């Protein structure tokens, strides 16, 4: 989509991106201590000259987000706080995406609670089913998150917006309620780890493989309480959708936030995704050259191989050449981690003219209505359906074992989602292997964990269902497809 | 004084309260499923005042506040671990479930040990083993949050602040 909309005129873009570059300090000003990107954003939004790790601050919030699971709890806490109105009805974003379209009566009650609150408070950015997408795919697409923002969301994957150079972090419902009431939140300023990216990703390798590799390297608590800051020459060739995927999974290394240095790709993305309904002003902050990082890792993108996280932790990683024979029952392609257009492009490339292995369910869930529509327009929807996959409306659904693809005891899924904890996608005795869209699609075809290149090179198999409806149907009058 | 329940590292919010129950609004009903994916007996045997002792990174994963809430609702008096996942840490303070960071206590306490905890000093006493351990003291900020009875009361009392300072303190 990024490329599709890049023709937008530069006029007007200024109000979103590039207008507020960080100004160098005047020569006569005493030098303040060096700061990381995250620390600079927090200092600015707390109206402080500088902050240091461990310091408790209160920052102004640009976006306060909740979904149909955490929202109702936050609403009840908000009501206890004795406030009649939210601090700013344009800055609250409510997205019923987890158990929607309502999976059962209780889920329907929760979604209704969110809807009623949105109506009562005249919340501008409430996204009803039909407009709704998976929150962390939706907000950047709608231009509701920009560089320099401070964003809290009652969802742990709120850290996704760090891809745009924002400070974004997951919180609980009570923090969300306080954010709605006051427009502020308290933070302990985090220390940071730097990831210096070099080189360029190889064929079939994406941001998902990079972040799984990194989590495998530092562990599920490797960045606990800290920022993960991504920068370096490797960014030049790293598309935005890969960055969203990487920032999204910072929480799986325990991080408070993940954040990317802002570059021309970021600015282009913000120019082509502008909000008309929320006033936004991007601010870009670069880390000081002498900023303090507890550790620095140099990651050569060219050396990353397709990577799979085995049960039951995201840091239990193996590269695809090490996985051996691992049969799968289900492949899920979607989620806030991998439900963007680039993910659909890769899945379609592999599934085109091939078919999902017998006995395997392949479930493809675009992240937003826009991604869904793009898939229809670009012919991917047809590719998926002809391959024998399910192509669904946006929902978090199976990722957290909600609906739309729950696993039975003893079953195993390969999934582009973000967690493979015990019982995450269904029965406590089921398993989830995390992987990229390329690996998930290839595995769906092979019926076992598979190298995308091997599957792509393999002979195409005849399609499973579907007829060309433009031709006269001479055959089966019962309409049975072959 | 309560009995210790012992668990390993990286106890995540999906096992503390599985997502399949997150359509339940009533905390009591929800709490009946606490920890069931790693310990089916927990919700049936846990008594008011018992504590959970676990390995590092307790509460990792989802931001669901339902996780500390079910533990508090079912009677867990405190959780002791070397480290906590940060969203769980925030949530626990915000809703008033005491949590203590201690490597030593996490290693030395066994399941079933009789434990008492003094939150003010961070002292953890093991009656069964006749030992005591010192937890990391809470930051001053967190102590104020606990003393005020959690974030909801804070916001109410401090006239719209979230950092625990009253208007006077700021001046």
XYZ file of C-alpha atoms in Angstrom:
653
model
C 0.000 0.000 0.000
C 2.898 2.191 0.709
C 3.934 2.175 -2.923
C 0.354 2.484 -4.064
C -0.194 5.765 -2.313
C 3.186 7.345 -2.671
C 1.951 9.588 -5.427
C 0.257 11.782 -2.871
C 1.297 15.358 -3.251
C 3.921 16.683 -0.928
C 1.587 19.522 -0.003
C -0.108 18.819 3.250
C 2.413 16.156 4.069
C 4.336 18.759 5.986
C 1.668 18.873 8.608
C 2.344 15.240 9.333
C 5.928 14.458 8.625
C 9.186 16.272 8.526
C 7.843 19.516 9.917
C 9.399 19.032 13.268
C 12.917 17.781 13.010
C 14.823 17.937 16.218
C 16.734 21.208 16.467
C 20.382 21.108 17.546
C 21.014 22.798 20.873
C 22.369 26.329 20.726
C 26.122 26.492 21.240
C 25.844 28.594 24.399
C 23.399 26.179 26.055
C 24.910 23.893 28.688
C 25.084 20.371 27.314
C 22.399 18.069 28.668
C 23.175 14.376 29.286
C 22.921 12.184 26.151
C 19.654 10.314 25.570
C 18.266 7.429 23.529
C 15.344 7.898 21.097
C 12.895 6.665 23.721
C 14.308 8.908 26.429
C 14.079 11.966 24.146
C 10.415 11.334 23.377
C 9.576 10.801 27.055
C 11.476 13.951 28.067
C 9.661 16.011 25.424
C 6.198 14.728 26.342
C 6.911 15.179 30.061
C 8.118 18.747 29.384
C 11.540 17.973 30.824
C 14.946 19.009 29.481
C 16.206 15.469 29.935
C 15.398 12.177 31.682
C 17.552 9.323 32.909
C 16.911 5.574 33.283
C 15.037 4.689 36.464
C 13.431 8.125 36.798
C 9.646 8.214 37.339
C 7.904 10.718 35.100
C 4.427 11.656 33.989
C 3.980 12.085 30.237
C 1.183 13.473 28.103
C -0.507 10.894 25.904
C -1.218 11.211 22.181
C -3.255 8.011 21.820
C -5.031 5.856 24.410
C -6.133 2.509 22.966
C -8.248 -0.467 24.046
C -9.990 -3.469 22.525
C -13.075 -5.568 23.304
C -11.246 -7.644 25.958
C -9.438 -4.925 27.902
C -11.795 -2.042 27.103
C -14.771 -3.137 29.224
C -12.499 -3.607 32.280
C -11.008 -0.141 31.651
C -14.460 1.402 31.293
C -15.517 0.018 34.693
C -12.327 1.429 36.287
C -12.842 4.759 34.503
C -16.294 5.014 36.036
C -14.817 4.435 39.517
C -12.457 7.381 39.006
C -15.361 9.786 39.178
C -14.742 11.447 35.820
C -17.746 12.166 33.637
C -15.929 12.672 30.327
C -12.747 11.339 28.740
C -9.900 13.872 28.481
C -10.130 14.135 24.671
C -12.667 12.189 22.638
C -10.461 12.318 19.514
C -7.467 10.672 21.198
C -9.176 7.580 22.556
C -9.179 4.679 20.098
C -11.488 1.700 20.682
C -11.205 -1.340 18.425
C -13.353 -4.439 18.976
C -11.004 -6.914 17.277
C -10.293 -9.859 19.599
C -13.527 -11.847 19.843
C -15.303 -10.123 16.945
C -17.366 -10.556 14.865
C -18.872 -11.616 18.192
C -17.974 -15.241 18.791
C -20.583 -15.925 21.471
C -23.103 -14.218 23.710
C -20.609 -13.173 26.370
C -18.290 -11.711 23.724
C -21.284 -9.880 22.263
C -22.019 -8.353 25.693
C -18.434 -7.131 25.994
C -18.417 -5.672 22.497
C -21.699 -3.928 23.323
C -20.209 -2.429 26.471
C -17.412 -0.931 24.356
C -19.868 0.319 21.724
C -22.203 1.882 24.287
C -19.306 3.679 25.986
C -18.045 4.960 22.622
C -21.508 6.288 21.846
C -22.006 7.875 25.230
C -18.580 9.548 25.229
C -18.818 10.453 21.524
C -15.500 8.695 20.875
C -14.408 9.667 17.354
C -12.159 6.668 16.726
C -14.388 3.728 17.500
C -14.147 1.175 14.683
C -17.233 -0.983 14.252
C -17.100 -4.422 12.647
C -16.968 -3.616 8.957
C -14.530 -0.749 9.482
C -12.616 -2.586 12.166
C -9.198 -4.130 11.631
C -6.705 -5.713 14.002
C -5.801 -2.698 16.132
C -2.051 -2.623 15.527
C -2.472 -3.029 11.787
C -5.308 -0.496 11.726
C -3.962 2.511 13.648
C -0.849 3.191 11.522
C -2.874 2.607 8.347
C -5.385 5.244 9.484
C -2.573 7.669 10.328
C -3.511 7.714 14.019
C 0.059 7.034 15.154
C 3.085 9.104 14.081
C 6.731 9.569 15.029
C 7.255 11.212 18.407
C 3.875 10.157 19.839
C 3.514 8.726 23.317
C 0.940 5.924 23.011
C -0.470 3.561 25.596
C -2.735 0.686 24.724
C -4.407 -1.918 26.859
C -2.865 -4.590 24.687
C 0.676 -5.844 25.000
C 1.412 -5.507 21.278
C 0.877 -1.751 21.389
C 4.673 -1.583 21.007
C 4.060 -2.051 17.230
C 3.898 1.737 16.656
C 7.573 2.027 17.560
C 8.141 1.133 13.901
C 7.165 4.743 13.140
C 9.541 6.240 15.715
C 6.860 6.606 18.406
C 7.072 5.579 22.049
C 4.314 2.997 22.369
C 3.793 0.528 25.170
C 1.230 -1.925 26.440
C -0.498 -1.314 29.761
C -3.349 -2.836 31.731
C -6.935 -1.697 31.895
C -6.498 0.484 34.999
C -3.662 2.431 33.345
C -5.851 2.750 30.277
C -8.691 4.076 32.446
C -6.387 6.645 34.069
C -5.156 7.598 30.592
C -8.721 8.146 29.393
C -9.491 10.225 32.463
C -6.367 12.384 32.570
C -4.537 12.164 29.232
C -1.446 11.242 31.193
C 0.423 8.170 32.355
C 3.320 7.495 34.693
C 6.430 5.789 33.365
C 9.727 4.591 34.719
C 12.262 5.782 32.149
C 13.805 2.662 30.577
C 17.434 1.832 29.885
C 18.030 0.549 26.363
C 19.594 -2.062 24.101
C 20.740 -1.036 20.625
C 20.323 -3.204 17.547
C 22.553 -2.001 14.749
C 21.127 -3.488 11.550
C 23.400 -3.953 8.530
C 23.048 -5.689 5.153
C 19.919 -6.706 3.318
C 17.398 -9.510 3.833
C 17.725 -12.553 1.574
C 14.994 -14.215 -0.478
C 11.987 -15.432 1.584
C 13.419 -13.785 4.700
C 11.403 -11.064 6.423
C 11.182 -8.945 9.556
C 9.535 -11.901 11.326
C 12.659 -14.002 10.900
C 14.821 -11.122 12.156
C 12.809 -10.601 15.326
C 12.515 -14.348 16.034
C 16.301 -14.571 15.565
C 16.827 -11.677 17.985
C 14.450 -13.121 20.608
C 16.197 -16.484 20.249
C 19.484 -14.690 20.858
C 18.544 -12.553 23.895
C 15.696 -14.631 25.403
C 12.095 -13.894 26.361
C 13.282 -11.612 29.162
C 16.402 -10.381 27.372
C 15.096 -6.822 27.182
C 13.001 -6.845 30.376
C 11.925 -3.298 31.402
C 14.129 -1.883 28.582
C 13.797 -0.268 25.171
C 14.914 -2.122 22.063
C 16.179 0.549 19.653
C 16.705 -0.408 16.010
C 18.964 1.644 13.760
C 21.816 1.365 11.299
C 22.401 1.159 7.534
C 20.282 -2.003 7.234
C 17.148 0.144 7.689
C 17.576 1.531 4.197
C 16.345 -1.733 2.669
C 13.874 -2.710 5.367
C 10.232 -2.068 4.357
C 7.782 -0.601 6.860
C 5.714 -3.783 7.126
C 8.829 -5.665 8.294
C 9.511 -2.945 10.856
C 5.947 -3.175 12.200
C 6.417 -6.933 12.623
C 9.697 -6.445 14.472
C 8.488 -3.664 16.778
C 5.331 -5.718 17.426
C 7.313 -8.556 18.982
C 9.580 -6.421 21.210
C 7.256 -7.416 24.063
C 8.152 -11.076 23.427
C 11.682 -10.213 24.571
C 10.162 -8.534 27.630
C 10.835 -5.011 26.317
C 8.921 -1.944 27.421
C 9.034 -0.705 23.846
C 10.695 -1.277 20.495
C 11.524 1.739 18.375
C 13.011 2.366 14.939
C 15.067 5.351 13.806
C 12.960 7.530 11.497
C 14.125 7.644 7.862
C 12.759 8.424 4.407
C 10.665 5.225 4.385
C 9.009 6.254 7.634
C 8.283 9.721 6.291
C 6.869 8.306 3.055
C 4.610 6.001 5.065
C 3.341 8.852 7.229
C 2.746 11.014 4.143
C 0.613 8.327 2.548
C -1.283 7.475 5.751
C -2.696 10.708 7.072
C -5.563 11.110 9.477
C -8.272 13.626 8.755
C -9.944 12.996 12.081
C -7.070 13.244 14.564
C -4.717 16.190 14.617
C -1.246 14.800 14.268
C 2.198 16.373 14.304
C 5.164 14.097 13.776
C 8.349 14.740 15.736
C 11.485 12.840 14.895
C 14.163 12.177 17.459
C 17.513 10.545 16.766
C 19.528 8.944 19.541
C 22.501 11.035 20.644
C 25.788 9.671 19.306
C 26.986 9.178 22.880
C 23.644 7.876 24.238
C 24.067 5.126 26.782
C 23.059 1.627 25.713
C 23.471 -1.307 28.071
C 24.314 -3.530 25.142
C 24.720 -3.248 21.384
C 24.064 -6.090 18.970
C 25.096 -5.859 15.332
C 22.653 -7.865 13.222
C 23.611 -8.583 9.603
C 20.278 -8.991 7.862
C 21.918 -10.939 5.039
C 22.814 -13.718 7.448
C 19.305 -14.279 8.810
C 17.624 -17.502 7.664
C 13.933 -18.365 7.832
C 13.402 -19.009 11.546
C 10.817 -20.970 13.545
C 10.036 -20.695 17.275
C 9.123 -24.059 18.736
C 6.751 -24.600 21.658
C 6.326 -23.187 24.206
C 8.348 -19.973 24.153
C 9.200 -17.508 21.368
C 12.921 -17.786 22.198
C 12.976 -21.524 21.417
C 14.166 -20.910 17.866
C 15.641 -23.027 15.077
C 16.490 -22.043 11.527
C 14.462 -23.781 8.836
C 17.366 -26.067 7.855
C 17.416 -27.436 11.416
C 13.724 -28.162 11.959
C 13.554 -31.768 10.687
C 10.248 -33.486 9.953
C 7.516 -31.654 11.854
C 3.993 -32.357 10.618
C 1.313 -29.657 10.990
C -2.482 -29.725 11.204
C -3.084 -26.021 10.683
C -1.375 -22.943 9.232
C -2.468 -19.456 10.316
C -1.370 -16.389 8.347
C -2.421 -13.071 9.842
C -2.538 -11.224 13.206
C -1.169 -7.874 14.385
C 2.273 -9.344 13.725
C 1.825 -10.487 10.111
C -1.549 -9.406 8.724
C -0.313 -6.578 6.480
C -0.251 -6.407 2.697
C 3.406 -7.456 2.330
C 2.546 -10.595 4.326
C -0.369 -11.375 2.011
C 1.866 -10.790 -1.045
C 4.345 -13.423 0.150
C 1.615 -15.929 1.038
C -0.021 -15.458 -2.375
C 3.286 -15.898 -4.173
C 3.757 -19.315 -2.612
C 0.127 -20.463 -2.736
C -0.517 -19.396 -6.332
C -1.218 -22.494 -8.404
C -0.511 -24.792 -5.472
C -2.813 -26.356 -2.928
C -2.906 -26.796 0.776
C -1.835 -30.331 1.732
C -4.576 -32.844 2.423
C -5.539 -32.845 6.086
C -4.173 -29.342 6.718
C -6.364 -26.304 7.437
C -4.882 -23.049 6.178
C -6.499 -19.918 7.628
C -5.575 -16.532 6.180
C -6.715 -13.409 8.007
C -5.872 -9.974 6.602
C -5.229 -7.377 9.307
C -7.610 -4.675 8.103
C -10.497 -4.061 5.712
C -8.058 -2.188 3.451
C -5.680 -5.157 3.328
C -8.693 -7.411 2.693
C -9.849 -5.185 -0.164
C -6.350 -5.028 -1.624
C -6.216 -8.836 -1.531
C -9.486 -8.977 -3.458
C -8.398 -6.380 -6.020
C -4.964 -7.903 -6.539
C -6.370 -11.409 -6.973
C -4.834 -12.840 -3.807
C -8.249 -13.725 -2.392
C -8.847 -15.946 -5.399
C -5.381 -17.462 -5.094
C -6.008 -18.306 -1.438
C -9.450 -19.784 -2.007
C -8.320 -21.829 -4.999
C -5.452 -23.170 -2.934
C -7.970 -24.472 -0.439
C -7.349 -21.883 2.259
C -9.919 -20.044 4.372
C -9.885 -16.284 3.759
C -11.466 -14.450 6.682
C -12.601 -11.009 7.736
C -10.085 -9.276 10.089
C -9.995 -10.605 13.667
C -7.395 -11.552 16.281
C -9.375 -14.819 16.439
C -7.113 -17.858 16.632
C -3.945 -16.045 17.784
C -5.089 -16.082 21.388
C -7.305 -19.139 21.131
C -10.435 -17.029 20.774
C -12.196 -18.387 17.700
C -11.716 -19.035 13.955
C -9.244 -21.886 14.238
C -8.905 -23.424 17.695
C -6.653 -26.464 18.086
C -7.684 -29.838 19.543
C -5.516 -31.885 21.901
C -2.449 -33.208 20.123
C -2.720 -30.820 17.168
C 0.057 -28.562 15.935
C -0.138 -25.265 14.043
C 2.447 -23.185 12.274
C 1.397 -19.603 12.768
C 2.568 -16.107 11.869
C 1.252 -14.866 15.219
C 3.391 -13.832 18.180
C 3.018 -16.313 21.036
C 3.374 -20.087 21.328
C 2.645 -20.444 25.048
C 0.971 -23.549 26.485
C -2.666 -23.591 25.334
C -2.331 -20.307 23.443
C -4.295 -21.413 20.367
C -6.608 -23.901 21.994
C -6.257 -27.120 23.944
C -3.583 -27.208 26.612
C -2.054 -30.191 24.780
C -1.840 -28.442 21.396
C 1.268 -26.780 19.980
C 2.103 -23.604 18.048
C 5.249 -23.018 16.004
C 5.827 -19.340 15.169
C 7.112 -18.451 11.722
C 6.983 -15.948 8.863
C 4.192 -15.840 6.251
C 6.598 -17.441 3.755
C 7.319 -20.409 6.037
C 3.661 -20.729 7.098
C 2.400 -20.758 3.498
C 5.109 -23.191 2.397
C 4.326 -25.435 5.370
C 0.614 -25.389 4.511
C 1.487 -26.744 1.063
C 4.007 -29.300 2.314
C 1.919 -30.440 5.305
C 4.969 -30.011 7.517
C 7.378 -27.240 8.424
C 9.011 -26.346 5.124
C 11.593 -24.091 3.513
C 9.774 -21.589 1.255
C 12.373 -21.920 -1.484
C 11.965 -25.716 -1.627
C 8.182 -25.413 -1.940
C 8.401 -22.570 -4.464
C 10.680 -24.654 -6.674
C 8.398 -27.686 -6.420
C 5.966 -28.564 -9.174
C 2.623 -26.830 -8.934
C -0.314 -29.065 -8.113
C -3.758 -28.708 -9.633
C -6.098 -26.421 -7.767
C -8.615 -27.909 -5.393
C -11.834 -25.983 -5.937
C -13.407 -23.261 -7.998
C -14.435 -22.988 -11.602
C -14.228 -20.170 -14.028
C -17.760 -18.823 -13.678
C -17.443 -16.903 -16.936
C -17.593 -20.195 -18.846
C -20.783 -22.156 -19.216
C -21.115 -24.868 -16.657
C -21.442 -28.049 -18.674
C -20.890 -30.529 -15.899
C -22.329 -31.395 -12.592
C -25.779 -29.851 -12.102
C -25.498 -30.123 -8.366
C -22.751 -27.526 -8.564
C -20.182 -29.789 -7.009
C -16.719 -28.564 -7.581
C -13.884 -30.888 -8.350
C 0.935 -16.700 57.174
C 0.209 -18.778 54.098
C 1.338 -21.760 52.113
C 3.676 -21.408 49.128
C 2.696 -22.554 45.633
C 5.824 -23.030 43.553
C 6.143 -22.574 39.766
C 8.956 -22.284 37.217
C 10.256 -19.482 34.999
C 8.249 -17.375 32.528
C 4.809 -18.127 33.977
C 2.769 -16.205 31.402
C -0.617 -14.535 31.545
C -2.089 -17.131 29.153
C -1.636 -19.809 31.821
C -2.520 -17.517 34.741
C -5.877 -16.960 33.048
C -6.385 -18.504 29.579
C -7.856 -16.221 26.908
C -10.752 -18.619 26.335
C -12.227 -17.327 29.603
C -11.761 -13.627 28.856
C -15.398 -13.306 27.831
C -16.256 -13.718 31.528
C -16.763 -10.436 33.355
C -17.313 -11.680 36.920
C -13.942 -11.851 38.785
C -15.076 -14.729 41.046
C -16.187 -16.855 38.097
C -12.969 -15.991 36.250
C -10.815 -16.821 39.285
C -12.094 -20.401 39.327
C -9.905 -20.928 36.224
C -6.739 -19.361 37.637
C -3.539 -21.229 36.701
C -5.535 -24.200 35.361
C -3.328 -24.791 32.311
C -0.242 -25.440 34.467
C -1.852 -26.505 37.746
C -5.361 -27.932 37.649
C -5.531 -28.227 41.433
C -4.587 -24.609 42.204
C -7.993 -22.955 42.180
C -9.479 -25.756 44.288
C -6.817 -25.856 46.999
C -5.530 -22.283 47.330
C -6.515 -20.555 50.585
C -6.793 -16.905 51.526
C -3.286 -15.655 52.394
C -1.307 -18.206 50.355
C 1.540 -16.936 48.215
C 2.934 -17.828 44.788
C 6.691 -18.293 44.437
C 8.032 -18.549 40.905
C 11.073 -18.227 38.655
C 12.092 -15.183 36.634
C 9.857 -13.159 34.314
C 6.562 -13.942 36.062
C 3.498 -12.626 34.229
C 4.998 -12.390 30.739
C 2.827 -12.061 27.677
C -0.510 -10.344 27.379
C -1.479 -7.073 29.063
C -4.655 -8.597 30.487
C -5.298 -7.171 33.933
C -7.458 -10.218 34.505
C -4.200 -12.041 35.413
C -3.251 -10.224 38.640
C -6.966 -9.747 39.325
C -7.775 -13.484 39.429
C -4.821 -14.130 41.746
C -5.934 -11.343 44.069
C -9.581 -12.462 43.904
C -8.790 -16.076 44.729
C -6.896 -15.016 47.850
C -3.218 -14.917 46.830
C -1.550 -12.526 49.243
C 1.650 -11.938 47.273
C 3.732 -13.192 44.364
C 7.488 -13.636 44.882
C 9.843 -13.986 41.884
C 13.332 -12.799 40.862
C 11.801 -10.591 38.132
C 8.360 -9.752 36.749
C 7.245 -8.953 33.215
C 6.741 -5.215 33.126
C 3.036 -4.954 32.249
C 2.166 -7.493 34.952
C 4.331 -5.477 37.377
C 2.404 -2.260 36.597
C -0.956 -3.983 36.703
C -0.230 -5.659 40.052
C 0.558 -2.306 41.651
C -2.351 -0.594 39.983
C -4.879 -3.106 41.312
C -3.192 -3.757 44.660
C -1.682 -7.253 44.376
C 1.655 -7.088 46.231
C 4.625 -8.493 44.345
C 8.162 -8.940 45.661
C 11.423 -9.392 43.768
C 13.826 -11.838 45.438
C 16.164 -14.311 43.754
C 16.971 -15.962 47.080
C 13.377 -16.498 48.156
C 12.533 -17.821 44.698
C 15.312 -20.398 44.954
C 14.964 -21.442 48.590
C 11.223 -21.598 49.174
C 9.697 -24.995 48.385
C 6.081 -25.776 47.617
C 4.093 -26.057 50.820
C 6.459 -23.962 52.991
C 4.693 -21.699 55.474
C 5.531 -18.107 54.514
C 4.826 -14.687 55.959
C 5.655 -11.388 54.284
C 6.205 -7.899 55.688
C 5.538 -5.591 52.784
C 6.893 -2.471 54.422
C 10.351 -3.923 55.008
C 10.273 -6.450 52.169
C 11.162 -9.216 54.630
C 9.978 -12.702 53.656
C 9.949 -15.273 56.498
C 9.956 -19.028 55.900
C 8.531 -20.652 59.040
C 9.002 -24.197 57.722
C 12.710 -23.761 56.999
C 13.328 -21.152 59.726
C 14.891 -18.779 57.192
C 14.238 -15.241 56.058
C 14.976 -13.416 52.820
C 15.130 -9.755 51.860
C 13.199 -8.606 48.789
C 14.134 -5.560 46.721
C 12.583 -2.519 48.374
C 9.741 -0.909 46.423
C 10.593 2.383 44.764
C 9.189 5.288 46.774
C 6.755 5.972 43.976
C 5.295 2.453 44.180
C 4.974 2.636 47.957
C 2.908 5.788 47.591
C 0.725 4.064 45.022
C 0.098 1.123 47.384
C -0.557 3.381 50.364
C -3.157 5.267 48.383
C -4.937 2.022 47.520
C -4.031 1.766 43.833
C -4.217 3.954 40.766
C -7.968 4.549 40.751
C -7.841 6.214 44.167
C -4.714 8.073 43.166
C -6.351 9.709 40.208
C -9.357 10.564 42.356
C -7.290 12.135 45.133
C -4.613 13.897 43.146
C -6.979 15.760 40.860
C -6.073 14.157 37.575
C -2.465 13.108 38.034
C -1.207 9.583 37.492
C 2.189 9.854 39.105
C 1.013 9.955 42.696
C 2.070 13.524 43.354
C -0.542 15.874 44.713
C -0.681 19.438 43.444
C 1.119 20.598 46.601
C 3.959 18.117 46.126
C 4.531 19.372 42.634
C 4.939 22.926 43.938
